[in-house]
Amino acid sequence: MRAKITYAVTAAVLVVYFVLVGSRGVLLIEHGTLITVTFGVAVLILPVIGVWFLWMNTRFVQKANRLAAVLDAEGGLPVDELRRTEYGRIDRDSADEVFARRKAETEDAPDDWRSWFRLAVAYHDARDTPRARKAMQRAIALHEGRTPLEA
């Protein structure tokens, strides 16, 4: 729940920022000189890119949460079997062991979105966020019946 609140607050702050930057871009354009119009258009491009990025990330999170709910209903969510340090951090060797099992599971069933979902969680636990994201994108694509792009 804390992650959802953090995401919502961050998204809200970004939207406020986009509105403020966009209004500055409009003011620059309204000034009417060649330089201010050029800068105004350039300033307006930034919020457009930011809104697109925020929208794509929000969709990704919603789809991943939907997969987690389906997997939870099936009783297939990965169990937290990781050892932790005295400070609560995931033990690296433990994460590597679980990752090796998840990778083998995915290699045995490469067209099963469930195995890709669990592999994404293992990547995340091993602190490999880019690969976790790609594995989750593959799980989403497989679940939606789309052909995932090869990485």
GROMACS .gro file of C-alpha atoms in nm:
model
  151
    1MET     CA    1   0.000   0.000   0.000
    2ARG     CA    2   0.289   0.235   0.076
    3ALA     CA    3   0.419   0.195  -0.280
    4LYS     CA    4   0.077   0.289  -0.423
    5ILE     CA    5   0.058   0.601  -0.209
    6THR     CA    6   0.413   0.700  -0.303
    7TYR     CA    7   0.336   0.647  -0.672
    8ALA     CA    8   0.014   0.851  -0.650
    9VAL     CA    9   0.186   1.137  -0.469
   10THR     CA   10   0.476   1.138  -0.715
   11ALA     CA   11   0.237   1.130  -1.012
   12ALA     CA   12   0.034   1.419  -0.865
   13VAL     CA   13   0.349   1.627  -0.809
   14LEU     CA   14   0.459   1.556  -1.166
   15VAL     CA   15   0.120   1.661  -1.304
   16VAL     CA   16   0.141   1.991  -1.110
   17TYR     CA   17   0.494   2.039  -1.243
   18PHE     CA   18   0.377   1.969  -1.600
   19VAL     CA   19   0.098   2.225  -1.564
   20LEU     CA   20   0.339   2.487  -1.430
   21VAL     CA   21   0.595   2.425  -1.703
   22GLY     CA   22   0.322   2.420  -1.968
   23SER     CA   23   0.184   2.752  -1.848
   24ARG     CA   24   0.534   2.904  -1.874
   25GLY     CA   25   0.559   2.771  -2.228
   26VAL     CA   26   0.227   2.931  -2.318
   27LEU     CA   27   0.340   3.263  -2.164
   28LEU     CA   28   0.657   3.253  -2.371
   29ILE     CA   29   0.457   3.186  -2.688
   30GLU     CA   30   0.214   3.469  -2.605
   31HIS     CA   31   0.507   3.710  -2.576
   32GLY     CA   32   0.533   3.681  -2.951
   33THR     CA   33   0.898   3.726  -3.044
   34LEU     CA   34   1.081   3.468  -3.251
   35ILE     CA   35   1.304   3.364  -2.960
   36THR     CA   36   1.027   3.343  -2.698
   37VAL     CA   37   0.799   3.147  -2.931
   38THR     CA   38   1.084   2.904  -3.007
   39PHE     CA   39   1.159   2.862  -2.636
   40GLY     CA   40   0.787   2.834  -2.559
   41VAL     CA   41   0.743   2.549  -2.804
   42ALA     CA   42   1.055   2.379  -2.667
   43VAL     CA   43   0.925   2.418  -2.311
   44LEU     CA   44   0.587   2.271  -2.409
   45ILE     CA   45   0.754   1.961  -2.551
   46LEU     CA   46   0.890   1.865  -2.207
   47PRO     CA   47   0.550   1.824  -2.037
   48VAL     CA   48   0.420   1.630  -2.337
   49ILE     CA   49   0.707   1.383  -2.307
   50GLY     CA   50   0.659   1.371  -1.930
   51VAL     CA   51   0.284   1.303  -1.955
   52TRP     CA   52   0.347   1.027  -2.210
   53PHE     CA   53   0.613   0.870  -1.986
   54LEU     CA   54   0.388   0.891  -1.678
   55TRP     CA   55   0.095   0.741  -1.873
   56MET     CA   56   0.304   0.449  -2.003
   57ASN     CA   57   0.440   0.373  -1.656
   58THR     CA   58   0.095   0.392  -1.501
   59ARG     CA   59  -0.042   0.148  -1.759
   60PHE     CA   60   0.251  -0.086  -1.697
   61VAL     CA   61   0.190  -0.085  -1.322
   62GLN     CA   62  -0.185  -0.143  -1.366
   63LYS     CA   63  -0.126  -0.438  -1.598
   64ALA     CA   64   0.137  -0.589  -1.367
   65ASN     CA   65  -0.100  -0.552  -1.070
   66ARG     CA   66  -0.374  -0.723  -1.270
   67LEU     CA   67  -0.142  -1.015  -1.340
   68ALA     CA   68  -0.052  -1.033  -0.972
   69ALA     CA   69  -0.422  -1.047  -0.882
   70VAL     CA   70  -0.486  -1.328  -1.132
   71LEU     CA   71  -0.184  -1.520  -1.008
   72ASP     CA   72  -0.291  -1.465  -0.647
   73ALA     CA   73  -0.640  -1.599  -0.725
   74GLU     CA   74  -0.479  -1.907  -0.878
   75GLY     CA   75  -0.251  -1.950  -0.577
   76GLY     CA   76   0.056  -1.906  -0.797
   77LEU     CA   77   0.221  -1.598  -0.651
   78PRO     CA   78   0.585  -1.664  -0.562
   79VAL     CA   79   0.636  -1.730  -0.194
   80ASP     CA   80   0.889  -1.508  -0.018
   81GLU     CA   81   1.157  -1.762   0.066
   82LEU     CA   82   1.446  -1.519   0.071
   83ARG     CA   83   1.685  -1.490   0.362
   84ARG     CA   84   1.733  -1.142   0.498
   85THR     CA   85   2.024  -0.964   0.661
   86GLU     CA   86   1.992  -0.839   1.016
   87TYR     CA   87   1.886  -0.503   0.870
   88GLY     CA   88   1.606  -0.657   0.662
   89ARG     CA   89   1.776  -0.644   0.322
   90ILE     CA   90   1.755  -0.943   0.091
   91ASP     CA   91   2.057  -1.171   0.111
   92ARG     CA   92   2.226  -1.165  -0.230
   93ASP     CA   93   2.310  -1.538  -0.234
   94SER     CA   94   1.952  -1.624  -0.143
   95ALA     CA   95   1.820  -1.404  -0.425
   96ASP     CA   96   2.061  -1.571  -0.668
   97GLU     CA   97   1.941  -1.918  -0.564
   98VAL     CA   98   1.575  -1.828  -0.614
   99PHE     CA   99   1.661  -1.655  -0.942
  100ALA     CA  100   1.830  -1.969  -1.075
  101ARG     CA  101   1.516  -2.173  -1.000
  102ARG     CA  102   1.288  -1.916  -1.160
  103LYS     CA  103   1.508  -1.894  -1.468
  104ALA     CA  104   1.501  -2.273  -1.509
  105GLU     CA  105   1.122  -2.269  -1.467
  106THR     CA  106   1.092  -2.004  -1.739
  107GLU     CA  107   1.324  -2.195  -1.972
  108ASP     CA  108   1.104  -2.503  -1.928
  109ALA     CA  109   0.784  -2.304  -2.006
  110PRO     CA  110   0.886  -2.005  -2.221
  111ASP     CA  111   0.527  -1.934  -2.334
  112ASP     CA  112   0.376  -1.929  -1.983
  113TRP     CA  113   0.317  -1.576  -1.858
  114ARG     CA  114   0.312  -1.705  -1.498
  115SER     CA  115   0.674  -1.819  -1.514
  116TRP     CA  116   0.777  -1.483  -1.665
  117PHE     CA  117   0.593  -1.302  -1.386
  118ARG     CA  118   0.778  -1.504  -1.122
  119LEU     CA  119   1.107  -1.447  -1.308
  120ALA     CA  120   1.039  -1.071  -1.303
  121VAL     CA  121   0.994  -1.088  -0.925
  122ALA     CA  122   1.320  -1.282  -0.894
  123TYR     CA  123   1.502  -1.023  -1.106
  124HIS     CA  124   1.361  -0.750  -0.885
  125ASP     CA  125   1.473  -0.932  -0.571
  126ALA     CA  126   1.821  -0.966  -0.724
  127ARG     CA  127   1.817  -0.587  -0.779
  128ASP     CA  128   1.819  -0.612  -1.158
  129THR     CA  129   1.539  -0.368  -1.232
  130PRO     CA  130   1.584  -0.336  -1.611
  131ARG     CA  131   1.560  -0.712  -1.661
  132ALA     CA  132   1.273  -0.733  -1.413
  133ARG     CA  133   1.083  -0.478  -1.619
  134LYS     CA  134   1.153  -0.663  -1.946
  135ALA     CA  135   1.043  -0.995  -1.795
  136MET     CA  136   0.723  -0.833  -1.665
  137GLN     CA  137   0.657  -0.677  -2.007
  138ARG     CA  138   0.696  -1.023  -2.159
  139ALA     CA  139   0.455  -1.169  -1.903
  140ILE     CA  140   0.200  -0.897  -1.983
  141ALA     CA  141   0.235  -0.954  -2.358
  142LEU     CA  142   0.192  -1.330  -2.319
  143HIS     CA  143  -0.111  -1.282  -2.093
  144GLU     CA  144  -0.270  -1.047  -2.347
  145GLY     CA  145  -0.206  -1.297  -2.625
  146ARG     CA  146   0.044  -1.074  -2.802
  147THR     CA  147   0.376  -1.195  -2.936
  148PRO     CA  148   0.641  -1.046  -2.707
  149LEU     CA  149   0.926  -0.864  -2.867
  150GLU     CA  150   1.257  -1.043  -2.840
  151ALA     CA  151   1.505  -0.867  -2.615
   0.00000   0.00000   0.00000
